[in-house]
Short mmCIF file of C-alpha atoms in Angstrom, two decimals:
data_model
loop_
_atom_site.label_atom_id
_atom_site.label_comp_id
_atom_site.label_asym_id
_atom_site.label_seq_id
_atom_site.Cartn_x
_atom_site.Cartn_y
_atom_site.Cartn_z
CA MET A 2 -0.04 0.03 0.07
CA ALA A 3 1.43 3.38 -0.91
CA TRP A 4 2.44 5.76 1.94
CA TRP A 5 -0.35 8.17 1.03
CA HIS A 6 -3.05 5.57 1.31
CA ARG A 7 -1.68 4.31 4.64
CA TRP A 8 -1.44 8.06 6.04
CA HIS A 9 -5.15 8.94 4.52
CA ARG A 10 -6.66 5.73 6.32
CA HIS A 11 -4.96 6.76 9.53
CA TYR A 12 -5.96 10.59 9.08
CA ASP A 13 -9.50 9.60 8.52
CA SER A 14 -9.58 7.19 11.50
CA GLY A 15 -10.58 10.02 14.06
CA PRO A 16 -13.52 9.50 16.33
CA ARG A 17 -16.58 8.75 14.58
CA GLY A 18 -14.76 8.82 11.09
CA ARG A 19 -13.96 12.57 11.59
CA ARG A 20 -10.38 13.87 11.15
CA PRO A 21 -8.38 14.79 14.19
CA SER A 22 -8.54 18.30 15.16
CA HIS A 23 -5.60 20.59 14.37
CA GLY A 24 -5.51 21.93 17.68
CA PRO A 25 -5.33 25.52 19.01
CA ALA A 26 -3.04 26.82 16.28
CA CYS A 27 -5.97 26.89 13.82
CA ARG A 28 -8.67 27.45 16.24
CA HIS A 29 -9.28 30.90 14.91
CA LEU A 30 -10.17 29.55 11.48
CA ARG A 31 -13.19 27.89 13.11
CA ALA A 32 -14.34 30.89 14.93
CA PRO A 33 -18.00 31.76 14.82
CA GLY A 34 -19.01 33.95 11.92
CA ARG A 35 -16.11 33.03 10.02
CA PRO A 36 -16.74 31.25 6.44
CA ARG A 37 -16.29 27.49 6.88
CA ALA A 38 -13.13 25.78 5.59
CA LYS A 39 -11.62 28.76 3.97
CA ALA A 40 -7.96 29.94 4.77
CA LEU A 41 -5.46 31.80 2.84
CA ILE A 42 -1.98 29.79 3.31
CA SER A 43 0.87 31.95 2.26
CA TYR A 44 4.31 30.42 1.57
CA VAL A 45 7.66 32.57 2.45
CA THR A 46 11.00 31.10 1.85
CA ALA A 47 12.97 32.00 4.87
CA ALA A 48 15.68 34.79 4.17
CA SER A 49 14.74 35.40 0.62
CA PRO A 50 15.51 38.03 -0.88
CA TYR A 51 17.30 39.44 2.17
CA ALA A 52 18.59 37.55 5.16
CA ASP A 53 16.92 39.96 7.77
CA ILE A 54 13.50 40.47 5.81
CA THR A 55 11.70 37.41 6.76
CA PRO A 56 9.85 38.62 10.08
CA ALA A 57 8.77 41.83 8.39
CA LEU A 58 7.75 39.80 5.25
CA MET A 59 5.72 37.57 7.70
CA HIS A 60 3.92 40.53 9.15
CA VAL A 61 3.21 41.82 5.59
CA VAL A 62 1.42 38.56 4.38
CA VAL A 63 -0.62 38.57 7.62
CA GLU A 64 -1.82 42.10 7.08
CA ALA A 65 -2.45 41.27 3.52
CA GLY A 66 -4.94 38.60 4.74
CA ALA A 67 -2.97 35.33 5.32
CA ASP A 68 -4.49 33.08 7.88
CA VAL A 69 -1.40 30.60 7.89
CA ILE A 70 2.13 30.94 7.10
CA GLU A 71 4.28 28.32 5.59
CA LEU A 72 7.94 29.28 6.29
CA GLY A 73 10.13 27.45 3.79
CA LEU A 74 13.40 25.96 5.04
CA PRO A 75 16.28 26.44 2.46
CA LEU A 76 17.61 23.26 1.13
CA SER A 77 20.46 22.94 -1.62
CA HIS A 78 19.10 20.30 -3.83
CA PRO A 79 18.51 21.12 -7.55
CA SER A 80 15.85 18.51 -7.87
CA VAL A 81 14.02 19.34 -4.77
CA GLY A 82 11.06 21.80 -4.74
CA CYS A 83 9.56 23.49 -7.69
CA PRO A 84 11.36 25.85 -10.05
CA VAL A 85 9.73 28.90 -8.33
CA ILE A 86 10.74 28.14 -4.89
CA GLN A 87 14.46 26.55 -5.53
CA PRO A 88 16.02 29.98 -6.50
CA GLY A 89 15.02 31.72 -3.33
CA SER A 90 16.14 28.67 -1.56
CA GLU A 91 19.42 29.00 -3.23
CA LEU A 92 19.65 32.59 -2.55
CA ALA A 93 19.00 32.16 1.31
CA LEU A 94 21.55 29.43 1.63
CA ARG A 95 24.08 31.98 -0.23
CA LEU A 96 23.23 34.50 2.48
CA GLY A 97 24.13 31.71 5.11
CA THR A 98 20.53 30.93 6.29
CA GLY A 99 20.10 27.72 8.45
CA LEU A 100 17.83 26.34 10.96
CA PRO A 101 19.00 28.52 13.73
CA GLN A 102 18.40 31.72 11.81
CA VAL A 103 14.89 30.41 10.47
CA LEU A 104 13.98 29.71 14.25
CA ASN A 105 15.24 33.21 15.15
CA HIS A 106 13.02 34.73 12.36
CA VAL A 107 9.93 32.92 13.94
CA ARG A 108 11.01 34.20 17.25
CA GLN A 109 11.29 37.74 16.15
CA PHE A 110 7.67 37.36 14.32
CA ARG A 111 6.21 36.10 17.74
CA GLN A 112 7.31 39.02 19.45
CA SER A 113 4.39 40.98 17.97
CA ASP A 114 2.14 38.25 16.55
CA SER A 115 1.21 35.19 18.59
CA GLY A 116 -1.92 34.27 16.89
CA THR A 117 -1.13 33.43 13.19
CA PRO A 118 -0.16 29.88 12.82
CA VAL A 119 3.48 29.29 11.48
CA LEU A 120 4.31 26.04 9.81
CA LEU A 121 7.78 25.23 8.96
CA ILE A 122 8.03 23.31 5.60
CA GLY A 123 11.01 21.49 4.33
CA TYR A 124 13.10 18.33 4.14
CA ALA A 125 14.34 15.79 6.79
CA ASN A 126 18.04 16.24 6.13
CA PRO A 127 18.49 19.83 7.62
CA ILE A 128 16.47 18.65 10.75
CA LYS A 129 18.51 15.53 11.19
CA ARG A 130 21.78 17.60 10.89
CA TYR A 131 20.48 20.07 13.36
CA ASP A 132 19.85 17.36 16.07
CA GLN A 133 23.16 15.67 15.18
CA LEU A 134 24.87 18.76 16.00
CA ARG A 135 22.99 19.41 19.13
CA GLN A 136 21.10 16.55 20.71
CA LYS A 137 18.29 14.15 19.56
CA GLY A 138 14.96 15.90 19.70
CA ALA A 139 16.72 19.24 19.78
CA PHE A 140 14.97 20.73 16.75
CA ALA A 141 11.38 19.77 17.83
CA GLU A 142 12.11 21.35 21.27
CA ASP A 143 13.80 24.60 19.79
CA ALA A 144 10.88 24.94 17.16
CA ALA A 145 8.36 24.50 20.05
CA ARG A 146 9.94 27.01 22.22
CA THR A 147 10.30 29.68 19.44
CA GLY A 148 6.60 29.52 18.49
CA VAL A 149 6.54 27.20 15.47
CA ASP A 150 2.91 25.59 15.41
CA GLY A 151 3.71 22.66 13.17
CA ILE A 152 6.26 21.13 10.73
CA LEU A 153 5.74 19.74 7.38
CA VAL A 154 8.58 17.36 6.29
#
């Protein structure tokens, strides 16, 4: 069975066949008076086009109507990602951006916005390397401490 089918079967196996809740990070999306099941999810590549622009850019997309921010982790693999995202990722890497800098961007954003869900999106290699240089589970702990609401790997 393909991985997607295994995940989907598990995902749909919540109580009474409902999908599990996404928790407090997305609670505002289900607020009374809000149109059901509609959210604007904006993708931002961390540290692109400038190393220090990410927190300000995150605030701009929220002011423009974003309900959730996907913050892309830079990765240097030419066959990974789409042709639109990869150049921004390469630029961020040339500027010296790694996971510690991305977590710092989230920390800065959280100083004035604690409500907009922030999801990191990336690949396992940088996360694994982060833990190798520190200790097992360090990335998850540091991400939670800085205010990351979820991680898509």
